[in-house]
Amino acid sequence: MWLILLLYAFFASTFTIGKEAIMHVPPLFFITIRMVIAGALLLGFVKFRDHLAFKIKREHYKWFAAIVLFHIYFSYSLEFVSLKYITSAKACLLYSLSPFITAVFSYIYFKEVMTPKKWAGLIIGFLGFLPVMIASAPVVENTLGSLFTSRAFEVWPPVATLMKASFIGPLVLLILIGNFLCFNLQGYLLHIYTATLLSFFGFITPLIAALFDWLWFGQSVSPSFYITVVLVSFGLYLFYQEELKQGYIAH
């Protein structure tokens, strides 16, 4: 279980580091540079270790396309652009809505049984987000328009900016923590725990992100944030106890 806590502590730090990064360079530009470098390094590592010939089967193209579109383009683009307008702790909290979507997909594709107690946990957790969602937010959170590509909507920074520690530091940290540590550790944990539980347990990340925000930026969160924490934590507890009973969690 401590590995799950470590995983989401790493994930939480990526929100704070990402917030720092986009204070110096445009978000979409930063995502592009990060993913290109991280992808090249990871492929190089696998090639050197396993001596594999990278041949993608035709039937795998659709899966790669789906990952690129939904996991990278939409997910990271919207996340990093939103970090310009809201705190990393709140962005992380909203990102934690994913367990409810994961539960639906796990029910459909993996045939996981959803008992009344598990549904109660999910519903309580979902309703727990309402306080922070309806709380008054800064006007700037509502000023973001349509978004398509970095080239169309962003002014790319000069080369001199890319050579500064303020850009290189967050870039290196996010590649090491986000791309190397988080995703590989998450893949390992999926062999032990269900996808639904891992995703739902990720709610602890906003708490850690709030701590990092306080330490790094001196930012605090509103009372509604803590109300949401209590409600969703209770929903998580109900869900986790039921997963134990059903034997979905490997010991």
PDB file of C-alpha atoms in Angstrom:
ATOM      1  CA  MET A   1       0.000   0.000   0.000  1.00  0.00           C
ATOM      2  CA  TRP A   2       2.913   2.356   0.656  1.00  0.00           C
ATOM      3  CA  LEU A   3       3.804   2.146  -3.039  1.00  0.00           C
ATOM      4  CA  ILE A   4       0.390   3.609  -3.902  1.00  0.00           C
ATOM      5  CA  LEU A   5       1.012   6.511  -1.531  1.00  0.00           C
ATOM      6  CA  LEU A   6       4.446   7.049  -3.079  1.00  0.00           C
ATOM      7  CA  LEU A   7       2.986   6.930  -6.574  1.00  0.00           C
ATOM      8  CA  TYR A   8       0.444   9.662  -5.883  1.00  0.00           C
ATOM      9  CA  ALA A   9       2.941  11.769  -3.979  1.00  0.00           C
ATOM     10  CA  PHE A  10       4.986  11.776  -7.191  1.00  0.00           C
ATOM     11  CA  PHE A  11       1.882  12.585  -9.228  1.00  0.00           C
ATOM     12  CA  ALA A  12       1.014  15.464  -6.889  1.00  0.00           C
ATOM     13  CA  SER A  13       4.454  16.982  -7.313  1.00  0.00           C
ATOM     14  CA  THR A  14       4.005  17.108 -11.098  1.00  0.00           C
ATOM     15  CA  PHE A  15       1.143  19.605 -10.708  1.00  0.00           C
ATOM     16  CA  THR A  16       3.265  21.966  -8.641  1.00  0.00           C
ATOM     17  CA  ILE A  17       6.308  21.589 -10.887  1.00  0.00           C
ATOM     18  CA  GLY A  18       4.091  22.089 -13.928  1.00  0.00           C
ATOM     19  CA  LYS A  19       2.710  25.292 -12.400  1.00  0.00           C
ATOM     20  CA  GLU A  20       6.267  26.559 -12.002  1.00  0.00           C
ATOM     21  CA  ALA A  21       7.169  25.603 -15.575  1.00  0.00           C
ATOM     22  CA  ILE A  22       4.338  27.466 -17.301  1.00  0.00           C
ATOM     23  CA  MET A  23       5.250  30.627 -15.436  1.00  0.00           C
ATOM     24  CA  HIS A  24       8.205  30.820 -17.824  1.00  0.00           C
ATOM     25  CA  VAL A  25       7.092  29.167 -21.101  1.00  0.00           C
ATOM     26  CA  PRO A  26       3.719  28.557 -22.853  1.00  0.00           C
ATOM     27  CA  PRO A  27       2.002  25.363 -21.615  1.00  0.00           C
ATOM     28  CA  LEU A  28       1.461  23.594 -24.950  1.00  0.00           C
ATOM     29  CA  PHE A  29       5.002  24.340 -26.048  1.00  0.00           C
ATOM     30  CA  PHE A  30       6.294  22.927 -22.775  1.00  0.00           C
ATOM     31  CA  ILE A  31       4.214  19.745 -23.135  1.00  0.00           C
ATOM     32  CA  THR A  32       5.554  19.177 -26.650  1.00  0.00           C
ATOM     33  CA  ILE A  33       9.187  19.529 -25.618  1.00  0.00           C
ATOM     34  CA  ARG A  34       8.665  17.330 -22.546  1.00  0.00           C
ATOM     35  CA  MET A  35       6.941  14.485 -24.360  1.00  0.00           C
ATOM     36  CA  VAL A  36       9.340  14.432 -27.311  1.00  0.00           C
ATOM     37  CA  ILE A  37      12.396  14.230 -25.034  1.00  0.00           C
ATOM     38  CA  ALA A  38      10.787  11.743 -22.624  1.00  0.00           C
ATOM     39  CA  GLY A  39       9.598   9.523 -25.477  1.00  0.00           C
ATOM     40  CA  ALA A  40      13.013   9.473 -27.117  1.00  0.00           C
ATOM     41  CA  LEU A  41      14.734   8.622 -23.828  1.00  0.00           C
ATOM     42  CA  LEU A  42      12.291   5.834 -22.960  1.00  0.00           C
ATOM     43  CA  LEU A  43      12.501   4.270 -26.423  1.00  0.00           C
ATOM     44  CA  GLY A  44      16.268   4.510 -26.314  1.00  0.00           C
ATOM     45  CA  PHE A  45      16.348   2.796 -22.930  1.00  0.00           C
ATOM     46  CA  VAL A  46      14.144  -0.091 -24.100  1.00  0.00           C
ATOM     47  CA  LYS A  47      16.163  -0.445 -27.306  1.00  0.00           C
ATOM     48  CA  PHE A  48      19.447  -0.568 -25.406  1.00  0.00           C
ATOM     49  CA  ARG A  49      18.193  -2.964 -22.724  1.00  0.00           C
ATOM     50  CA  ASP A  50      16.148  -5.402 -24.775  1.00  0.00           C
ATOM     51  CA  HIS A  51      17.677  -4.898 -28.244  1.00  0.00           C
ATOM     52  CA  LEU A  52      14.217  -4.719 -29.756  1.00  0.00           C
ATOM     53  CA  ALA A  53      13.338  -3.824 -33.307  1.00  0.00           C
ATOM     54  CA  PHE A  54      10.538  -1.256 -33.039  1.00  0.00           C
ATOM     55  CA  LYS A  55       7.898  -2.599 -35.390  1.00  0.00           C
ATOM     56  CA  ILE A  56       4.339  -1.536 -34.658  1.00  0.00           C
ATOM     57  CA  LYS A  57       1.681  -3.987 -35.728  1.00  0.00           C
ATOM     58  CA  ARG A  58      -1.117  -2.617 -37.853  1.00  0.00           C
ATOM     59  CA  GLU A  59      -3.759  -3.584 -35.280  1.00  0.00           C
ATOM     60  CA  HIS A  60      -1.952  -1.477 -32.659  1.00  0.00           C
ATOM     61  CA  TYR A  61      -2.174   1.793 -34.578  1.00  0.00           C
ATOM     62  CA  LYS A  62      -5.635   2.585 -33.223  1.00  0.00           C
ATOM     63  CA  TRP A  63      -4.443   2.128 -29.643  1.00  0.00           C
ATOM     64  CA  PHE A  64      -1.445   4.393 -30.129  1.00  0.00           C
ATOM     65  CA  ALA A  65      -3.659   6.985 -31.783  1.00  0.00           C
ATOM     66  CA  ALA A  66      -6.129   6.845 -28.885  1.00  0.00           C
ATOM     67  CA  ILE A  67      -3.334   7.241 -26.306  1.00  0.00           C
ATOM     68  CA  VAL A  68      -1.817  10.184 -28.155  1.00  0.00           C
ATOM     69  CA  LEU A  69      -5.162  11.919 -28.610  1.00  0.00           C
ATOM     70  CA  PHE A  70      -6.824  11.337 -25.247  1.00  0.00           C
ATOM     71  CA  HIS A  71      -3.976  10.744 -22.802  1.00  0.00           C
ATOM     72  CA  ILE A  72      -1.476  13.270 -24.160  1.00  0.00           C
ATOM     73  CA  TYR A  73      -3.177  15.895 -26.318  1.00  0.00           C
ATOM     74  CA  PHE A  74      -6.489  16.459 -24.557  1.00  0.00           C
ATOM     75  CA  SER A  75      -5.473  15.462 -21.029  1.00  0.00           C
ATOM     76  CA  TYR A  76      -2.151  17.274 -20.719  1.00  0.00           C
ATOM     77  CA  SER A  77      -3.127  20.266 -22.847  1.00  0.00           C
ATOM     78  CA  LEU A  78      -6.204  21.067 -20.791  1.00  0.00           C
ATOM     79  CA  GLU A  79      -4.391  20.346 -17.522  1.00  0.00           C
ATOM     80  CA  PHE A  80      -1.396  22.596 -18.175  1.00  0.00           C
ATOM     81  CA  VAL A  81      -3.433  25.413 -19.690  1.00  0.00           C
ATOM     82  CA  SER A  82      -5.737  25.372 -16.664  1.00  0.00           C
ATOM     83  CA  LEU A  83      -2.695  25.691 -14.387  1.00  0.00           C
ATOM     84  CA  LYS A  84      -2.268  29.220 -15.707  1.00  0.00           C
ATOM     85  CA  TYR A  85      -5.587  30.200 -14.127  1.00  0.00           C
ATOM     86  CA  ILE A  86      -6.092  28.033 -11.021  1.00  0.00           C
ATOM     87  CA  THR A  87      -3.901  26.614  -8.264  1.00  0.00           C
ATOM     88  CA  SER A  88      -2.201  23.277  -8.859  1.00  0.00           C
ATOM     89  CA  ALA A  89      -4.053  21.831  -5.836  1.00  0.00           C
ATOM     90  CA  LYS A  90      -7.451  22.654  -7.339  1.00  0.00           C
ATOM     91  CA  ALA A  91      -6.393  21.385 -10.770  1.00  0.00           C
ATOM     92  CA  CYS A  92      -5.300  18.168  -9.103  1.00  0.00           C
ATOM     93  CA  LEU A  93      -8.609  17.943  -7.248  1.00  0.00           C
ATOM     94  CA  LEU A  94     -10.623  18.307 -10.442  1.00  0.00           C
ATOM     95  CA  TYR A  95      -8.344  15.773 -12.118  1.00  0.00           C
ATOM     96  CA  SER A  96      -9.434  13.337  -9.407  1.00  0.00           C
ATOM     97  CA  LEU A  97     -12.845  13.030 -11.042  1.00  0.00           C
ATOM     98  CA  SER A  98     -11.253  10.327 -13.195  1.00  0.00           C
ATOM     99  CA  PRO A  99     -12.093   7.421 -10.822  1.00  0.00           C
ATOM    100  CA  PHE A 100     -15.769   7.768 -11.602  1.00  0.00           C
ATOM    101  CA  ILE A 101     -15.094   7.406 -15.316  1.00  0.00           C
ATOM    102  CA  THR A 102     -12.665   4.555 -14.634  1.00  0.00           C
ATOM    103  CA  ALA A 103     -15.320   2.708 -12.645  1.00  0.00           C
ATOM    104  CA  VAL A 104     -17.701   2.818 -15.607  1.00  0.00           C
ATOM    105  CA  PHE A 105     -15.083   1.548 -18.064  1.00  0.00           C
ATOM    106  CA  SER A 106     -13.925  -1.182 -15.661  1.00  0.00           C
ATOM    107  CA  TYR A 107     -17.556  -2.293 -15.293  1.00  0.00           C
ATOM    108  CA  ILE A 108     -17.964  -2.456 -19.084  1.00  0.00           C
ATOM    109  CA  TYR A 109     -14.618  -3.883 -20.211  1.00  0.00           C
ATOM    110  CA  PHE A 110     -13.342  -5.867 -17.216  1.00  0.00           C
ATOM    111  CA  LYS A 111     -16.750  -6.996 -15.913  1.00  0.00           C
ATOM    112  CA  GLU A 112     -15.949  -5.796 -12.386  1.00  0.00           C
ATOM    113  CA  VAL A 113     -18.944  -6.271 -10.114  1.00  0.00           C
ATOM    114  CA  MET A 114     -20.362  -3.020  -8.725  1.00  0.00           C
ATOM    115  CA  THR A 115     -22.137  -3.790  -5.449  1.00  0.00           C
ATOM    116  CA  PRO A 116     -24.547  -1.338  -3.772  1.00  0.00           C
ATOM    117  CA  LYS A 117     -21.825  -0.404  -1.276  1.00  0.00           C
ATOM    118  CA  LYS A 118     -19.383   0.381  -4.088  1.00  0.00           C
ATOM    119  CA  TRP A 119     -22.005   2.466  -5.878  1.00  0.00           C
ATOM    120  CA  ALA A 120     -22.656   4.295  -2.598  1.00  0.00           C
ATOM    121  CA  GLY A 121     -18.949   5.019  -2.255  1.00  0.00           C
ATOM    122  CA  LEU A 122     -18.738   6.376  -5.784  1.00  0.00           C
ATOM    123  CA  ILE A 123     -21.874   8.502  -5.420  1.00  0.00           C
ATOM    124  CA  ILE A 124     -20.712   9.974  -2.094  1.00  0.00           C
ATOM    125  CA  GLY A 125     -17.317  10.668  -3.600  1.00  0.00           C
ATOM    126  CA  PHE A 126     -18.845  12.301  -6.668  1.00  0.00           C
ATOM    127  CA  LEU A 127     -21.183  14.479  -4.625  1.00  0.00           C
ATOM    128  CA  GLY A 128     -18.215  15.392  -2.459  1.00  0.00           C
ATOM    129  CA  PHE A 129     -16.822  17.404  -5.345  1.00  0.00           C
ATOM    130  CA  LEU A 130     -19.810  19.749  -5.365  1.00  0.00           C
ATOM    131  CA  PRO A 131     -18.587  22.075  -2.560  1.00  0.00           C
ATOM    132  CA  VAL A 132     -15.357  22.903  -4.336  1.00  0.00           C
ATOM    133  CA  MET A 133     -17.075  23.079  -7.729  1.00  0.00           C
ATOM    134  CA  ILE A 134     -19.752  25.561  -6.650  1.00  0.00           C
ATOM    135  CA  ALA A 135     -17.446  27.639  -4.467  1.00  0.00           C
ATOM    136  CA  SER A 136     -16.776  31.091  -5.862  1.00  0.00           C
ATOM    137  CA  ALA A 137     -13.719  31.016  -8.093  1.00  0.00           C
ATOM    138  CA  PRO A 138     -11.471  33.800  -9.357  1.00  0.00           C
ATOM    139  CA  VAL A 139     -12.811  35.509 -12.449  1.00  0.00           C
ATOM    140  CA  VAL A 140      -9.697  34.491 -14.346  1.00  0.00           C
ATOM    141  CA  GLU A 141     -10.797  30.828 -14.168  1.00  0.00           C
ATOM    142  CA  ASN A 142     -13.671  31.610 -16.512  1.00  0.00           C
ATOM    143  CA  THR A 143     -11.732  33.561 -19.126  1.00  0.00           C
ATOM    144  CA  LEU A 144     -10.103  30.691 -21.039  1.00  0.00           C
ATOM    145  CA  GLY A 145     -11.408  30.430 -24.655  1.00  0.00           C
ATOM    146  CA  SER A 146     -11.032  27.666 -27.257  1.00  0.00           C
ATOM    147  CA  LEU A 147      -7.762  25.807 -27.596  1.00  0.00           C
ATOM    148  CA  PHE A 148      -6.349  23.940 -30.588  1.00  0.00           C
ATOM    149  CA  THR A 149      -2.580  24.037 -31.096  1.00  0.00           C
ATOM    150  CA  SER A 150       0.413  25.723 -29.529  1.00  0.00           C
ATOM    151  CA  ARG A 151       1.490  27.271 -32.803  1.00  0.00           C
ATOM    152  CA  ALA A 152      -1.854  28.902 -33.413  1.00  0.00           C
ATOM    153  CA  PHE A 153      -2.430  30.291 -29.933  1.00  0.00           C
ATOM    154  CA  GLU A 154       0.959  30.703 -28.304  1.00  0.00           C
ATOM    155  CA  VAL A 155       4.024  32.827 -28.893  1.00  0.00           C
ATOM    156  CA  TRP A 156       6.988  30.494 -28.732  1.00  0.00           C
ATOM    157  CA  PRO A 157       9.765  31.635 -26.384  1.00  0.00           C
ATOM    158  CA  PRO A 158      13.215  32.594 -27.687  1.00  0.00           C
ATOM    159  CA  VAL A 159      16.045  30.072 -27.548  1.00  0.00           C
ATOM    160  CA  ALA A 160      17.656  32.023 -24.705  1.00  0.00           C
ATOM    161  CA  THR A 161      14.651  31.265 -22.486  1.00  0.00           C
ATOM    162  CA  LEU A 162      15.013  27.552 -23.161  1.00  0.00           C
ATOM    163  CA  MET A 163      18.589  27.637 -21.892  1.00  0.00           C
ATOM    164  CA  LYS A 164      17.639  29.022 -18.475  1.00  0.00           C
ATOM    165  CA  ALA A 165      17.432  26.913 -15.330  1.00  0.00           C
ATOM    166  CA  SER A 166      13.828  28.086 -14.826  1.00  0.00           C
ATOM    167  CA  PHE A 167      12.905  26.047 -17.926  1.00  0.00           C
ATOM    168  CA  ILE A 168      15.413  23.186 -17.803  1.00  0.00           C
ATOM    169  CA  GLY A 169      14.845  22.432 -14.098  1.00  0.00           C
ATOM    170  CA  PRO A 170      11.070  21.783 -14.240  1.00  0.00           C
ATOM    171  CA  LEU A 171      11.503  20.008 -17.592  1.00  0.00           C
ATOM    172  CA  VAL A 172      14.036  17.521 -16.192  1.00  0.00           C
ATOM    173  CA  LEU A 173      12.012  16.972 -13.014  1.00  0.00           C
ATOM    174  CA  LEU A 174       8.760  16.312 -14.873  1.00  0.00           C
ATOM    175  CA  ILE A 175      10.433  13.880 -17.265  1.00  0.00           C
ATOM    176  CA  LEU A 176      12.075  11.956 -14.417  1.00  0.00           C
ATOM    177  CA  ILE A 177       9.108  12.020 -12.028  1.00  0.00           C
ATOM    178  CA  GLY A 178       6.145  12.055 -14.401  1.00  0.00           C
ATOM    179  CA  ASN A 179       7.285  10.044 -17.405  1.00  0.00           C
ATOM    180  CA  PHE A 180       9.793   7.663 -15.830  1.00  0.00           C
ATOM    181  CA  LEU A 181       8.737   7.074 -12.210  1.00  0.00           C
ATOM    182  CA  CYS A 182       4.963   7.607 -12.187  1.00  0.00           C
ATOM    183  CA  PHE A 183       3.912   5.729 -15.303  1.00  0.00           C
ATOM    184  CA  ASN A 184       6.218   2.755 -14.731  1.00  0.00           C
ATOM    185  CA  LEU A 185       5.233   2.465 -11.070  1.00  0.00           C
ATOM    186  CA  GLN A 186       1.582   2.759 -12.019  1.00  0.00           C
ATOM    187  CA  GLY A 187       1.990  -0.029 -14.576  1.00  0.00           C
ATOM    188  CA  TYR A 188       3.553  -2.238 -11.933  1.00  0.00           C
ATOM    189  CA  LEU A 189       0.772  -1.558  -9.431  1.00  0.00           C
ATOM    190  CA  LEU A 190      -1.889  -2.453 -12.008  1.00  0.00           C
ATOM    191  CA  HIS A 191      -0.658  -6.039 -11.683  1.00  0.00           C
ATOM    192  CA  ILE A 192      -1.571  -5.947  -7.987  1.00  0.00           C
ATOM    193  CA  TYR A 193      -4.622  -3.675  -7.680  1.00  0.00           C
ATOM    194  CA  THR A 194      -7.631  -2.978  -9.893  1.00  0.00           C
ATOM    195  CA  ALA A 195      -7.610   0.013 -12.223  1.00  0.00           C
ATOM    196  CA  THR A 196     -10.682   1.391 -10.457  1.00  0.00           C
ATOM    197  CA  LEU A 197      -9.093   1.241  -7.019  1.00  0.00           C
ATOM    198  CA  LEU A 198      -5.826   2.810  -8.181  1.00  0.00           C
ATOM    199  CA  SER A 199      -7.683   5.620  -9.888  1.00  0.00           C
ATOM    200  CA  PHE A 200     -10.003   6.213  -6.926  1.00  0.00           C
ATOM    201  CA  PHE A 201      -7.140   6.058  -4.418  1.00  0.00           C
ATOM    202  CA  GLY A 202      -5.515   8.850  -6.398  1.00  0.00           C
ATOM    203  CA  PHE A 203      -7.717  11.315  -4.545  1.00  0.00           C
ATOM    204  CA  ILE A 204      -4.930  11.688  -2.004  1.00  0.00           C
ATOM    205  CA  THR A 205      -2.978  13.623  -4.647  1.00  0.00           C
ATOM    206  CA  PRO A 206      -4.874  16.920  -4.129  1.00  0.00           C
ATOM    207  CA  LEU A 207      -3.969  16.863  -0.439  1.00  0.00           C
ATOM    208  CA  ILE A 208      -0.290  16.406  -1.226  1.00  0.00           C
ATOM    209  CA  ALA A 209      -0.502  18.962  -4.035  1.00  0.00           C
ATOM    210  CA  ALA A 210      -2.000  21.467  -1.587  1.00  0.00           C
ATOM    211  CA  LEU A 211       0.939  20.839   0.734  1.00  0.00           C
ATOM    212  CA  PHE A 212       3.406  21.364  -2.124  1.00  0.00           C
ATOM    213  CA  ASP A 213       1.580  24.561  -3.142  1.00  0.00           C
ATOM    214  CA  TRP A 214       1.923  25.881   0.389  1.00  0.00           C
ATOM    215  CA  LEU A 215       5.608  25.003   0.580  1.00  0.00           C
ATOM    216  CA  TRP A 216       6.506  26.192  -2.945  1.00  0.00           C
ATOM    217  CA  PHE A 217       4.164  29.121  -3.631  1.00  0.00           C
ATOM    218  CA  GLY A 218       2.835  29.982  -0.163  1.00  0.00           C
ATOM    219  CA  GLN A 219      -0.734  29.336  -1.386  1.00  0.00           C
ATOM    220  CA  SER A 220      -3.571  28.119   0.829  1.00  0.00           C
ATOM    221  CA  VAL A 221      -6.869  26.442  -0.086  1.00  0.00           C
ATOM    222  CA  SER A 222     -10.469  27.334   0.766  1.00  0.00           C
ATOM    223  CA  PRO A 223     -12.655  25.570   3.386  1.00  0.00           C
ATOM    224  CA  SER A 224     -14.675  23.979   0.575  1.00  0.00           C
ATOM    225  CA  PHE A 225     -11.533  22.113  -0.447  1.00  0.00           C
ATOM    226  CA  TYR A 226     -11.375  20.353   2.926  1.00  0.00           C
ATOM    227  CA  ILE A 227     -15.119  19.580   2.872  1.00  0.00           C
ATOM    228  CA  THR A 228     -14.575  17.830  -0.435  1.00  0.00           C
ATOM    229  CA  VAL A 229     -11.587  15.971   1.009  1.00  0.00           C
ATOM    230  CA  VAL A 230     -13.679  14.570   3.885  1.00  0.00           C
ATOM    231  CA  LEU A 231     -16.622  13.500   1.723  1.00  0.00           C
ATOM    232  CA  VAL A 232     -14.563  11.875  -1.008  1.00  0.00           C
ATOM    233  CA  SER A 233     -12.310  10.165   1.533  1.00  0.00           C
ATOM    234  CA  PHE A 234     -15.386   8.541   3.073  1.00  0.00           C
ATOM    235  CA  GLY A 235     -16.521   7.398  -0.343  1.00  0.00           C
ATOM    236  CA  LEU A 236     -13.035   6.004  -0.960  1.00  0.00           C
ATOM    237  CA  TYR A 237     -13.163   4.072   2.313  1.00  0.00           C
ATOM    238  CA  LEU A 238     -16.482   2.426   1.392  1.00  0.00           C
ATOM    239  CA  PHE A 239     -15.226   1.521  -2.050  1.00  0.00           C
ATOM    240  CA  TYR A 240     -11.911   0.116  -0.804  1.00  0.00           C
ATOM    241  CA  GLN A 241     -13.559  -2.062   1.863  1.00  0.00           C
ATOM    242  CA  GLU A 242     -15.845  -3.591  -0.753  1.00  0.00           C
ATOM    243  CA  GLU A 243     -12.938  -4.285  -3.114  1.00  0.00           C
ATOM    244  CA  LEU A 244     -11.246  -6.203  -0.293  1.00  0.00           C
ATOM    245  CA  LYS A 245     -14.357  -8.318   0.275  1.00  0.00           C
ATOM    246  CA  GLN A 246     -14.698  -9.121  -3.421  1.00  0.00           C
ATOM    247  CA  GLY A 247     -11.085 -10.265  -3.634  1.00  0.00           C
ATOM    248  CA  TYR A 248     -10.154  -7.847  -6.435  1.00  0.00           C
ATOM    249  CA  ILE A 249      -7.086  -6.694  -4.507  1.00  0.00           C
ATOM    250  CA  ALA A 250      -4.072  -9.000  -4.494  1.00  0.00           C
ATOM    251  CA  HIS A 251      -2.252  -9.299  -1.161  1.00  0.00           C
TER     252      HIS A 251
END
